[in-house]
Every structure is written in C-alpha cells, then in structure tokens.
Coordinates of C-alpha atoms in Angstrom, one line a residue:
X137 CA -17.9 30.5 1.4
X138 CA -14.9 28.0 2.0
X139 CA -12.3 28.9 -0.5
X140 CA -10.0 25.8 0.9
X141 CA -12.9 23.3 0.7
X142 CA -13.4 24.0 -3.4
X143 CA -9.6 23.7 -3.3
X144 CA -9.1 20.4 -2.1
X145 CA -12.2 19.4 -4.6
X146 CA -9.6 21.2 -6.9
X147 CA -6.7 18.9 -6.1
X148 CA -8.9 15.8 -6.4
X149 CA -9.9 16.5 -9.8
X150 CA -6.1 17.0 -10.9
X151 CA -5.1 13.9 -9.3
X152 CA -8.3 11.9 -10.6
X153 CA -7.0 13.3 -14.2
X154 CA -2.9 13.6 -13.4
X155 CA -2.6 11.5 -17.5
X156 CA -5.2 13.8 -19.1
X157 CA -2.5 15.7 -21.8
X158 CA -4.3 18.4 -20.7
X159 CA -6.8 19.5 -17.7
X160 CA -10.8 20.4 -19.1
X161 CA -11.2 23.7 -17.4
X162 CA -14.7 23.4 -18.8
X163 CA -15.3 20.6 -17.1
X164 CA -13.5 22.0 -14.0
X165 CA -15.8 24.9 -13.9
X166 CA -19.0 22.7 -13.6
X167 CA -17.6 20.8 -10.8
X168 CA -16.4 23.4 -8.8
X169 CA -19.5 26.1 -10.0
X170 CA -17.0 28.8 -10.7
X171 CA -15.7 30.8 -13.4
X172 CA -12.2 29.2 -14.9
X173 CA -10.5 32.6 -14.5
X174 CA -11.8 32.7 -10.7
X175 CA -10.7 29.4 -10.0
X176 CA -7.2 30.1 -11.1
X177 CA -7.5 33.4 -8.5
X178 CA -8.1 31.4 -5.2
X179 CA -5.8 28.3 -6.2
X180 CA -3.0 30.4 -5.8
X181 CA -4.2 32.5 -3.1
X182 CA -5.0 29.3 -1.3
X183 CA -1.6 27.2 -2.3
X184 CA 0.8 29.8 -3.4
X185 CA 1.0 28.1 -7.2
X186 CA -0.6 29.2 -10.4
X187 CA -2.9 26.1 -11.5
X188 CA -0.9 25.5 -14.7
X189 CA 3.0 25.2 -12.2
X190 CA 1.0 22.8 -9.7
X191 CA -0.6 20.4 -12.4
X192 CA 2.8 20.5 -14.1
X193 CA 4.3 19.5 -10.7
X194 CA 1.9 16.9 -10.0
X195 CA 2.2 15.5 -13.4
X196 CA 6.2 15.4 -12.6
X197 CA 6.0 14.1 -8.8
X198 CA 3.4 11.4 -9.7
X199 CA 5.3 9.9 -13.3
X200 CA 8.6 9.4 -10.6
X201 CA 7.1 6.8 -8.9
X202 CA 7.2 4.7 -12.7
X203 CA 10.4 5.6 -13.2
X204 CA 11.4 4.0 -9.7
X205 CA 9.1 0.8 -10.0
X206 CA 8.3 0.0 -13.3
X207 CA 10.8 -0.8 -16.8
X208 CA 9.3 2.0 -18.8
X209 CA 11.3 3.8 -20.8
X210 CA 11.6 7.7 -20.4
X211 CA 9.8 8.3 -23.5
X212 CA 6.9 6.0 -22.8
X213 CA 6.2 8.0 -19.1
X214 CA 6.7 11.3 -20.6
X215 CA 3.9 10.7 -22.8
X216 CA 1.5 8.7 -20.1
X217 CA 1.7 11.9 -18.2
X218 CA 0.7 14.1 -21.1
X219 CA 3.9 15.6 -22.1
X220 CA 4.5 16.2 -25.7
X221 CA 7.8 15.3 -26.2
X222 CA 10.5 13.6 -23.6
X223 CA 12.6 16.9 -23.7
X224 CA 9.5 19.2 -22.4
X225 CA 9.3 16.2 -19.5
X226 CA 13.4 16.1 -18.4
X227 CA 12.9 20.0 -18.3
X228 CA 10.1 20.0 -15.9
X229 CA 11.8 17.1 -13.9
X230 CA 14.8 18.8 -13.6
X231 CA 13.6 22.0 -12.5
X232 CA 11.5 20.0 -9.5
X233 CA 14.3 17.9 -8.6
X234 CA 17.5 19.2 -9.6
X235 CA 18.1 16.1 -11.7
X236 CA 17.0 14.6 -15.0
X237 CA 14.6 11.6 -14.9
X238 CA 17.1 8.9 -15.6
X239 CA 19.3 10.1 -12.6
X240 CA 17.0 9.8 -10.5
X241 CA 16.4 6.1 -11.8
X242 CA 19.3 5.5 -11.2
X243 CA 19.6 7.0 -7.5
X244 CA 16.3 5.3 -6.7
X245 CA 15.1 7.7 -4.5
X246 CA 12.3 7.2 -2.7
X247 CA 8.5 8.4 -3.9
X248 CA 5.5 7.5 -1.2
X249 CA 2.6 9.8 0.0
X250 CA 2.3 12.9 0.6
X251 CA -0.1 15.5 2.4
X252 CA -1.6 17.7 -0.7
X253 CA -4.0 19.1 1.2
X254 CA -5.6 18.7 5.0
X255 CA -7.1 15.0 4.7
X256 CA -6.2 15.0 1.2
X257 CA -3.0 12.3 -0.1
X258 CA -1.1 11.8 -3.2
X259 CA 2.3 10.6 -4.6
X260 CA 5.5 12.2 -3.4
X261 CA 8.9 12.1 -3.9
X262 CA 10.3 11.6 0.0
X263 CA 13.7 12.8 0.1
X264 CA 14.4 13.4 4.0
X265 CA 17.1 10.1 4.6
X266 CA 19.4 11.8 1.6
X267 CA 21.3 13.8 3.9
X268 CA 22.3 10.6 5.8
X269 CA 25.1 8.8 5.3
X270 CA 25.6 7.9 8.7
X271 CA 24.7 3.8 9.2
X272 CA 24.6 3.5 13.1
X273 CA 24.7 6.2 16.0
X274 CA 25.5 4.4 19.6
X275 CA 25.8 6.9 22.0
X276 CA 25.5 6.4 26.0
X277 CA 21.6 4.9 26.1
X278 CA 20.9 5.1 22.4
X279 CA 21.1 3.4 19.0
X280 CA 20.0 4.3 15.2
X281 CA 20.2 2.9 12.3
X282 CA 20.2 5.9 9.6
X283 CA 19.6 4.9 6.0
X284 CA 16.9 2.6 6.7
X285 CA 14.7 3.5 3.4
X286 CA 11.1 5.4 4.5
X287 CA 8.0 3.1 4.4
X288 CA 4.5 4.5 3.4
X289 CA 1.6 4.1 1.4
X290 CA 2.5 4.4 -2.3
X291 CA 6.3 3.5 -1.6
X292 CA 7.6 0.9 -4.3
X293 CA 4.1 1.2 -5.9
X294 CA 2.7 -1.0 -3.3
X295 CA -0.7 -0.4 -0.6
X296 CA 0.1 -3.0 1.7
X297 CA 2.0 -2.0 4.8
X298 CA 3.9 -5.2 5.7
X299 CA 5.1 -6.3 2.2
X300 CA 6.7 -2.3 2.1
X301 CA 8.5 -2.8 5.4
X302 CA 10.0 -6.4 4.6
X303 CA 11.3 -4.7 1.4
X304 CA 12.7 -1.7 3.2
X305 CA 14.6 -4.4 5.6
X306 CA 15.7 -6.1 2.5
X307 CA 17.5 -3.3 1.4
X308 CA 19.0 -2.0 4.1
X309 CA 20.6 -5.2 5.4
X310 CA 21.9 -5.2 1.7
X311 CA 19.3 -7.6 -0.2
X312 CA 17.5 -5.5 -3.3
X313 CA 14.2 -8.3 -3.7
X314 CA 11.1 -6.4 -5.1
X315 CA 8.0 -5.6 -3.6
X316 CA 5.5 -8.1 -5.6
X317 CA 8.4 -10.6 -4.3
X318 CA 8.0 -9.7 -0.7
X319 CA 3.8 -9.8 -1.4
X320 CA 4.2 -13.1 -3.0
X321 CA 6.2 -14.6 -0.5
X322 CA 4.4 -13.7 2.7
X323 CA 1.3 -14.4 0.7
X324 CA -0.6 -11.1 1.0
X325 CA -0.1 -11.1 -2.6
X326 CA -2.9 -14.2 -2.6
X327 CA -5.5 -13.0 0.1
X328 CA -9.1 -12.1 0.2
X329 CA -11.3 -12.1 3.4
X330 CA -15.1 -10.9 4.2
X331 CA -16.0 -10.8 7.4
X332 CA -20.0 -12.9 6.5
X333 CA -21.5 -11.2 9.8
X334 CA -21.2 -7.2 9.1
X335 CA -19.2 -5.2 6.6
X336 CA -15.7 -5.4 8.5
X337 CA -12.8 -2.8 7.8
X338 CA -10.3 -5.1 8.9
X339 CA -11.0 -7.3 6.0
X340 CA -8.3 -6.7 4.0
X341 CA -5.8 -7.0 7.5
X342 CA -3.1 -9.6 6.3
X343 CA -3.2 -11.6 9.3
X344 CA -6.4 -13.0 8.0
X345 CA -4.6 -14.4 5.3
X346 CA -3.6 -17.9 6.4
X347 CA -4.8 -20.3 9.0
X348 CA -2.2 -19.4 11.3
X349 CA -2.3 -16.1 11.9
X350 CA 1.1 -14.9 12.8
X351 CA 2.5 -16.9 9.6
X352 CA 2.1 -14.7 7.1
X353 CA 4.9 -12.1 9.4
X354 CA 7.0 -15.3 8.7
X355 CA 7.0 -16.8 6.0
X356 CA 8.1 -12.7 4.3
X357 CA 11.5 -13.4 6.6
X358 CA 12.0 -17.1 5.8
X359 CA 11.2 -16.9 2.1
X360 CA 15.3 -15.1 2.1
X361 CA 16.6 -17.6 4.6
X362 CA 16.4 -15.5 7.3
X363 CA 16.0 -15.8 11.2
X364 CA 12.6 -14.5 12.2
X365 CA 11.8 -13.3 16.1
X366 CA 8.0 -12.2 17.6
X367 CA 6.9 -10.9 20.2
X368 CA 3.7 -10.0 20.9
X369 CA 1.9 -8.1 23.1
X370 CA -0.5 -10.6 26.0
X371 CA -2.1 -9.8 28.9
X372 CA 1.2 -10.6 30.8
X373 CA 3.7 -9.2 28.6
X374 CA 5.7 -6.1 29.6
X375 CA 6.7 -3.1 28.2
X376 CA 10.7 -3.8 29.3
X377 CA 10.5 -7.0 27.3
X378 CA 9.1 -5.1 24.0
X379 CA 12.3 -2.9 24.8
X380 CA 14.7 -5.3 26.2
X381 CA 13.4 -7.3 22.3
X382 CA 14.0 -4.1 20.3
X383 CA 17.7 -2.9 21.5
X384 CA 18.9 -6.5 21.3
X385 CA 17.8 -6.5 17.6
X386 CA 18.9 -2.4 16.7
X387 CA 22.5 -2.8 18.2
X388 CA 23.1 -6.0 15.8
X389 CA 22.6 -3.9 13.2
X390 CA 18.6 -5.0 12.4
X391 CA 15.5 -2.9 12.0
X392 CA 12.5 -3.9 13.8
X393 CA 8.8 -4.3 12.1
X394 CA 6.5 -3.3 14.9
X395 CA 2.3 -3.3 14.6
X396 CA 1.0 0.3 15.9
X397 CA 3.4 2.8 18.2
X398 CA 1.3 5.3 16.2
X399 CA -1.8 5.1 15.3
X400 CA -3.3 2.0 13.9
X401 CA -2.0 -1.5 14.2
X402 CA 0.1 -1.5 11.4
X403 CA 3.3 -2.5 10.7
X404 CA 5.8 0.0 10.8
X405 CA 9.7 0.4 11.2
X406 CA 11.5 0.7 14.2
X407 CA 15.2 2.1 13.4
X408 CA 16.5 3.4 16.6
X409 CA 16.1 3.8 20.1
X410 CA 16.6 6.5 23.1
X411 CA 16.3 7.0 26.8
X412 CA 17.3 3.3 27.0
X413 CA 14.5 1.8 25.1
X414 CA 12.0 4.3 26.6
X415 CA 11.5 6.8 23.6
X416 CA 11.5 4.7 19.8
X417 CA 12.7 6.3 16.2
X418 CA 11.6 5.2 13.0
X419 CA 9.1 5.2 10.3
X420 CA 5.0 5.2 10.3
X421 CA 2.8 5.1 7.7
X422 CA 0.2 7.3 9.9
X423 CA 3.4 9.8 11.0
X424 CA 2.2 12.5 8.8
X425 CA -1.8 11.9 9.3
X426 CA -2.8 15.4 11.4
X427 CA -4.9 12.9 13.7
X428 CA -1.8 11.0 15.3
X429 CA 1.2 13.6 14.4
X430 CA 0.3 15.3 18.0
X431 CA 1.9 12.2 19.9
X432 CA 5.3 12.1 18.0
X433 CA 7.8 14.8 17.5
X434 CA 10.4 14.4 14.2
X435 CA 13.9 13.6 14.2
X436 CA 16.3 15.8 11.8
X437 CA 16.6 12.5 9.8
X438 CA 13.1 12.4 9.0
X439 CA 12.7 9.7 11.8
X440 CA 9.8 9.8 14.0
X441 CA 10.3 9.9 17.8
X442 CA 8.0 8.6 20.4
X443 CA 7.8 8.4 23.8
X444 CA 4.3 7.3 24.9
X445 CA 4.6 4.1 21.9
X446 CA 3.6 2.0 25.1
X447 CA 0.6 3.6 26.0
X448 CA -1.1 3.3 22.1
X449 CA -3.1 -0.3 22.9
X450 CA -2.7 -0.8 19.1
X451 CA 0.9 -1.7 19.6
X452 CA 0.5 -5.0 19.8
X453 CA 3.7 -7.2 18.2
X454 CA 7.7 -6.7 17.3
X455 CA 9.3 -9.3 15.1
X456 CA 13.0 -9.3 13.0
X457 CA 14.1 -10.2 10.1
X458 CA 17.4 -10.9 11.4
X459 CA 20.8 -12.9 10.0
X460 CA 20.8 -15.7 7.1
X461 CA 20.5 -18.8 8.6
X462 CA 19.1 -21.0 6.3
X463 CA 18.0 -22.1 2.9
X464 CA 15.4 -19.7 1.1
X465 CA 11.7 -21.3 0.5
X466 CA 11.5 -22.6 -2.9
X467 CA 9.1 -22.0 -5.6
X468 CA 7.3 -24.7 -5.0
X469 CA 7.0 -23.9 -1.0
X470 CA 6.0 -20.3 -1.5
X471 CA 2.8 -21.9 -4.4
X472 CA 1.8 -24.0 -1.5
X473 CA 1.2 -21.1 0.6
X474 CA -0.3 -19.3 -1.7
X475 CA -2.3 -22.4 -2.4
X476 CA -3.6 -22.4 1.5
X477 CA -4.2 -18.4 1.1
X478 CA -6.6 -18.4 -2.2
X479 CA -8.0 -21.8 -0.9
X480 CA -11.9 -21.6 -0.7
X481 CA -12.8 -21.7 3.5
X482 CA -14.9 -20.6 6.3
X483 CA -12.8 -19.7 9.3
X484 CA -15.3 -18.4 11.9
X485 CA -17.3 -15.5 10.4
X486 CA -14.6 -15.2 7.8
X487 CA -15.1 -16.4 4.3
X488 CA -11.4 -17.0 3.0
X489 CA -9.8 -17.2 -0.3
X490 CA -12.6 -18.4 -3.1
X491 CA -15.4 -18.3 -0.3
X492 CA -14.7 -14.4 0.5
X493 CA -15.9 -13.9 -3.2
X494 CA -19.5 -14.9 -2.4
X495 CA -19.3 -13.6 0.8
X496 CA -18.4 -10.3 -0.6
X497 CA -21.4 -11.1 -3.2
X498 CA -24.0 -12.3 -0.6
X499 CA -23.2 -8.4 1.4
X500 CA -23.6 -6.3 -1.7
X501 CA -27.3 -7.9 -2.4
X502 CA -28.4 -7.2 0.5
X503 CA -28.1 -3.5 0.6
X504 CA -31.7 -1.7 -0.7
X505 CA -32.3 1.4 -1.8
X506 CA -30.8 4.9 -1.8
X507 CA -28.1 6.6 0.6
X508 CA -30.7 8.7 1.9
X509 CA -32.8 5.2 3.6
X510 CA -29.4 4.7 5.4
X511 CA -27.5 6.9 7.8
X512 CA -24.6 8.3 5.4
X513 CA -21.7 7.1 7.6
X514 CA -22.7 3.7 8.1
X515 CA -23.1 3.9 4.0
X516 CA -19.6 5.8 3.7
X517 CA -18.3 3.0 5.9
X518 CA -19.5 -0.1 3.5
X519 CA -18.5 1.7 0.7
X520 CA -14.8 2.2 2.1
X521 CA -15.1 -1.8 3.3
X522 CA -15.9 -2.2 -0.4
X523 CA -13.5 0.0 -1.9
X524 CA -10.6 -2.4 0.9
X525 CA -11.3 -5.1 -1.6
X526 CA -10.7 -3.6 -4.4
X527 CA -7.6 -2.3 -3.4
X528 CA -6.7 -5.7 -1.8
X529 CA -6.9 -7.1 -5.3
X530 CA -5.4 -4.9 -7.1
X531 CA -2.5 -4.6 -5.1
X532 CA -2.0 -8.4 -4.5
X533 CA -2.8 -10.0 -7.8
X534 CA -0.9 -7.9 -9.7
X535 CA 1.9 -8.7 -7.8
X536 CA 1.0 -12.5 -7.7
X537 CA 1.0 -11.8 -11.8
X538 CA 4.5 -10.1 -11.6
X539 CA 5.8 -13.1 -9.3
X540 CA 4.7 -16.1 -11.7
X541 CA 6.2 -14.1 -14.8
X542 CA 9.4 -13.9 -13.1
X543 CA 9.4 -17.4 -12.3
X544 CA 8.9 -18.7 -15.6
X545 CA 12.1 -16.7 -16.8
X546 CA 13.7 -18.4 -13.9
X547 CA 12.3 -22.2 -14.8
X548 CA 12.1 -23.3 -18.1
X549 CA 9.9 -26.5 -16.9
X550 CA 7.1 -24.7 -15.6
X551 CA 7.2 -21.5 -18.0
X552 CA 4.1 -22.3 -19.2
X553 CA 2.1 -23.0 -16.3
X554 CA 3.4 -19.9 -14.7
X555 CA 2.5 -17.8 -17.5
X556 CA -0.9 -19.5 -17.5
X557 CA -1.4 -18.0 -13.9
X558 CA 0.0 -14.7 -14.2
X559 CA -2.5 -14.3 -17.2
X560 CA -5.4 -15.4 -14.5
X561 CA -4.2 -13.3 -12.2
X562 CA -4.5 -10.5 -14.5
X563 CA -7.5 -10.9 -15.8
X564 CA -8.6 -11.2 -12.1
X565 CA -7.2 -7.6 -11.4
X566 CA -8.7 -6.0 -14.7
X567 CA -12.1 -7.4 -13.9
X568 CA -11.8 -5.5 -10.3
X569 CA -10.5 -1.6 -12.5
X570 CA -13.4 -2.3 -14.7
X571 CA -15.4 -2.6 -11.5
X572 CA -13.4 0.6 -9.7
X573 CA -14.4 2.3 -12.9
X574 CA -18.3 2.5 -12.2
X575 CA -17.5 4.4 -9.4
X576 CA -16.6 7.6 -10.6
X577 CA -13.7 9.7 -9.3
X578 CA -12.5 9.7 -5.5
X579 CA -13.1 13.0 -5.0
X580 CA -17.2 12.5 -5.9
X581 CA -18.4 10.5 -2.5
X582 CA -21.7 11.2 -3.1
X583 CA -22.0 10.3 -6.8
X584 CA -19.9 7.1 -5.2
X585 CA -22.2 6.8 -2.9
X586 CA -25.2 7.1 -5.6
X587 CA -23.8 3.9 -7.6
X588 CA -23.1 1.7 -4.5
X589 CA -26.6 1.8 -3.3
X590 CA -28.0 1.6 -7.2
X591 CA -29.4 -1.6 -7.2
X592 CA -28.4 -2.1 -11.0
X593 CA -25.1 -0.9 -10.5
X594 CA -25.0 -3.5 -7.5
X595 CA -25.9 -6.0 -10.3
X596 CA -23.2 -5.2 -12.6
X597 CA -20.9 -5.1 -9.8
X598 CA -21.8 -8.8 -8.8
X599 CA -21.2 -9.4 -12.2
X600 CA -17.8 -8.1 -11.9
X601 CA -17.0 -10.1 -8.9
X602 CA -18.1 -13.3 -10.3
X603 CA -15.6 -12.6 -12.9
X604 CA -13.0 -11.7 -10.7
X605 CA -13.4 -14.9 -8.3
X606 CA -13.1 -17.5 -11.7
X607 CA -10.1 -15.9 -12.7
X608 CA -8.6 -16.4 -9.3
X609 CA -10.1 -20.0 -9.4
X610 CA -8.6 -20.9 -12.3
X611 CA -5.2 -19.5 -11.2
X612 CA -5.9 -21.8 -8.2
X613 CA -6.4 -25.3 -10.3
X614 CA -3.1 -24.6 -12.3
X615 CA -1.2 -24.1 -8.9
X616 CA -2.6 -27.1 -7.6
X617 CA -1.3 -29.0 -10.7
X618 CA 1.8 -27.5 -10.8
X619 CA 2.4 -28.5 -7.1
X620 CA 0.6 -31.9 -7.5
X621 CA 3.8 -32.5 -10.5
X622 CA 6.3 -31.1 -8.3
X623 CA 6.0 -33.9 -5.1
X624 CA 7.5 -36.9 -5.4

C-alpha cells in the first residue's frame, strides 16, 4: 500500500476545497477509502503536520496571493478562506509569516508555485530575494542583478509566462504596471489558437497570437516606450553571440527574457551571468520541476545557475526590454492589436481568434466513446490540450476585462464602450468556469477523463463554447467601432 500516493490525493482534495469553511472528512474518507482517524495518522507521518495545521496553512499561503493582487479588503479574504472572523485570520497569518496580513500588502512580497508534494503544485509565498538588497555584483568575469522579483506560475495571479516576466522587468527597472496591463498590451490577453489537424499542446503558445510571430515579445516592451532587442536562435547563430547579447544587456543594468535554458521553451529571466557568459543566473518557471532541477544548481539568492543552457535545443531566443526611448502605444494602438489577435483567421493549420472557437468545436465532436476505446495517454493528452484553453481564457480575458475597466476610468469619451467590453469579456470567462466546472476536481483524472469522452457532456460543452466565442465576438464589434471613431 502507497501511504504517499493517498497523500498527494489528500493534498488535492484540500486544495480543490482550500474556501470550504470547513474540510468534509466524510467526504474525505470516501475518496481516500480510509477511516478519518487513520487518515489523520499517515498525513502526519507522511508530511510532518497534523491535517487541521496544514489545511490551516494552506488556507493562509493561498488567501496571500489576494491580498497581493486583488483590492479586497482583509475582512472580505478572511471570510473567502473560511475564517470566522478577521482576528482568527491575522493570527494564523502571523504565526506563518511573522507579519499580519496588511504588512505583508504592503511589502508586496512575492506568492507563486510551490512543490506540495512530488508532481503535485500549489500557491506559495516565495520569499528567497528578501535577504537581498544588493542591486548589481560585477566581479572579474561576472555580473548580477539581485532584486530582480521571481517569475513563476501563479506569480501576480497570472498563468502566462511572458506577461509575468515583462512585469517582473517592469518593476525592477522601477516601473510598477500590472499584470492584466502587461497581457493586454502584448496581446496574450486577446489570444486563442487550435491547431485544426491534431489536438496540439502548443496551442495556447503566445507566439501564435499575431500574424507576426515575434510581435507579440514586442509590442509588451514598446507598449512603455521602451527599446526592444531579439535574438534568436538560427541554424547559423552562435552560442558567443547569445552571450556576447546577454552581458551587453546585464552590465547596463537590464534583465534578459530568454525562451528555454531549462526545460521547455519558455520565457524565463536571465539576471546574471558567470564564467564570462558561459554559466547563466536567474529565474525559471520549470527550476523547481524534479524533471529539469538535475541540470541547474541554486544560487544562495534563490537564483538558478546553469552551465549547459546552450546545450537545451529549447533555448531558442533572448530579447530586452531595455531604456525609454520613445512614446508609449496608445489606447487606441494596443485595441488594434488586440483587434488583429481575436480577429477570426486561418493561418496554416491554425484557426485564430473567432475561428479557433469552431475549431476547438469541430475537435470535441469528433471524439466517440469511452476512455477505455482510446489509449489513456493519448486521451490524458486531449484532455490537457482542452484544459490549455480553458486556462488560456481565463487567464487572458479576465485580464482583457481588467484592462478596458481601467481605461474607462482613464477616458471619459469612451467609458462606455470600454465598459461594454469588459462586460463581454466577462461573460466570455464565466461561460469557460461554468464549463471548467463539469469537470470535477483536478485531482479526479479519471472521473475527468469520464466527462470528456461523455458524448452528452461533449454536447453541453459545445454549448459552452459557443457561448464563450459570441461573447468574445461581441467584444470584437465594439472594438472595431471604437477604433473605426478613433481614425481620422
């Protein structure tokens, strides 16, 4: 019997219910298929916590990242989290942190993933760059910039790597913009891709995004005036250009967005450098994953440190979001990229922007009968491709919502309008929970699994979808209007 198995199906369920006021150990017991006092035995042979301290801790750990990115008050996250009263909540805080819930607003320190268990993720608070207060080290072949804030999945709220890293530059060279600012601008906040020959996890890639693909990389940098440099990696290109291109950048005093050094292609931060370019510090959404941690060592700042960054074929690009040197895009230029983002086209075997709905659509129909007429990884793999766009969704229109409600405070002329979109835009995202919500809880693949390949499930999914895609349409029209107004 594999005690640590039923305890990671353990820590799913808390996370799954980290708002219920209080967890069903009735419930709990049926899921697991042991007794509640048993249950409670192994957890804290297994994690070294009593269940009661570590739901208590999640509950604390997970409520920080709204007190960083959101304008609720106190009071109102206390009670989302299922404390009783605000006081119970700053006590529980306090003894986690050291500091009450309002300081640590106020410090904005950082919250972002965390390893629970082996494989299994959830909210953090990432507290490594504290200790720093150091801005740059030269020394003999070396650079770093310490201070630069830590990028991963969950940081500022967000899901999508790039947006997290342009706001992490933002604020280290000084400029505070928010994340659904940086996903608006770039227009990942406006994106939606499927891939019309085969269920394709690079889907929800923002490169896809607009017709150029390097543009979206950008337009993040240009939207605050500032000088944008790329390299990226050819046939021809050299590994002393990538490094001569990064130590020109860290000793001016800029961080580096890079795609790969470890593990997948994603963006990730480059804050420093060694061994004359050779070994690279920095941060990496993938630097904790067990699967890539064996090719990096950690730096006492939290940093990671790699030497063999050249030899991962996923690193393919550098850029830098370097000096002011211009004028930042307008409103009006940052709608029209949206604009060419949610716009309805076929770009190869992509369907883009309106079209990707159908497309999406078109994939889900197809699929007949239960997961045991399919191999179960090629099911486990549509279902995460699936899943991608949901999250894709989520994540960028309720940022695109959060962009236009900002910029009707900001312009009295087009209030309207841009309330009109952000209200499309959310209806857009609560059609895609309502959808989420038919498939159970994370930790339950196979009951998952079990509604994806249910063909009426599948129907009231496509109903969902449809939903979804005339929301965004609609929030398409109005832009186009507002723009159309706009030119002389």
């Amino acid at each position: 019997m594999s005690y640590p198995v039923h305890t990671k199906a353990i820590i799913c369920y808390i996370e799954a219910h980290i708002k219920d006021a209080k967890i069903n150990y009735e419930e709990l017991e049926k899921r697991i298929g042991f007794s509640t006092a048993h249950i409670r035995d192994f957890f804290r042979q297994n994690t070294g916590y009593s269940l009661a301290k570590y739901v208590r801790m999640r509950k604390v750990k997970c409520s920080a990242i709204e007190l960083i990115n959101t304008n609720k008050t106190i009071l109102e996250i206390a009670y989302a989290y299922g404390f009783s009263n605000p006081e119970t909540y700053t006590r529980a805080f306090q003894r986690l942190t050291g500091m009450t819930p309002s300081a640590f607003r106020e410090q904005k320190l950082i919250v972002g993933k965390e390893e629970l268990a082996a494989g299994v993720y959830g909210i953090g608070i990432l507290k490594e760059q504290s200790a720093y207060t150091k801005r740059v080290l030269h020394k003999d072949d070396s650079a770093i910039l310490y201070g630069v804030p830590k990028v991963a999945y969950g940081v500022y709220g967000g899901s999508t790597p790039y947006p997290i890293c342009l706001k992490a530059c933002s604020e280290y060279l000084g400029e505070n913009v928010t994340y659904h600012f940086t996903m608006a601008t770039s227009a990942a906040a406006f994106r939606l891709v499927w891939n019309k020959e085969f269920w394709d996890l690079s889907n929800v890639d923002i490169f896809h995004a607009l017709q150029e693909t390097n543009d979206v990389y950008r337009l993040g940098a240009e939207a605050l005036g500032r000088e944008f440099c790329f390299l990226e990696r050819r046939k021809h290109t050299t590994k002393k250009e990538f490094i001569s291109f990064i130590r020109k950048h860290i000793d001016a005093g800029y961080p580096c967005i890079a795609l790969g050094v470890i593990g997948p292609p994603e963006p990730c931060m480059i804050t420093g450098y060694r061994d004359a370019g050779e070994t690279l510090l920095g941060w990496n959404f993938f630097q904790n994953d067990p699967e890539f941690a064996a090719s990096m060592e950690t730096d006492e700042s939290g940093y990671f440190i790699s030497r063999n960054w050249w030899d991962n074929t996923d690193t393919q690009a550098v850029m830098c979001m370097g000096a002011v040197v211009k004028e930042k895009l307008t409103t009006g230029q940052i709608i029209e990229n949206a604009i060419e983002a949610l716009d309805g086209r076929i770009d190869r075997c992509y369907a883009k922007g309106i079209k990707a709905y159908d497309a999406w659509e078109k994939a889900l129909q197809k699929e007949h009968g239960g997961a045991a007429e399919e191999n179960y990884s090629c099911l486990y793999e549509k279902l995460l491709c699936h899943q991608d766009a949901m999250n894709c969704l989520t994540d960028g229109r309720r940022c695109a919502a959060a962009f236009f409600q900002e910029e009707a405070k900001r312009s009295p002329e087009h209030a309207d309008a841009y309330r009109e979109i952000a209200k499309k835009f959310n209806r857009c995202v609560k059609a895609v929970e309502t959808m989420r919500a038919l498939y159970g809880e994370l930790a339950d693949t196979d009951g998952m699994l079990k509604v994806f390949t249910d063909s009426n499930m599948r129907k009231k999914t496509c109903e969902l979808i449809e939903c979804a895609r005339k929301a965004d349409a609609e929030a398409l029209a109005i832009m186009k209007h507002v723009v159309s107004k706009q030119k002389p």
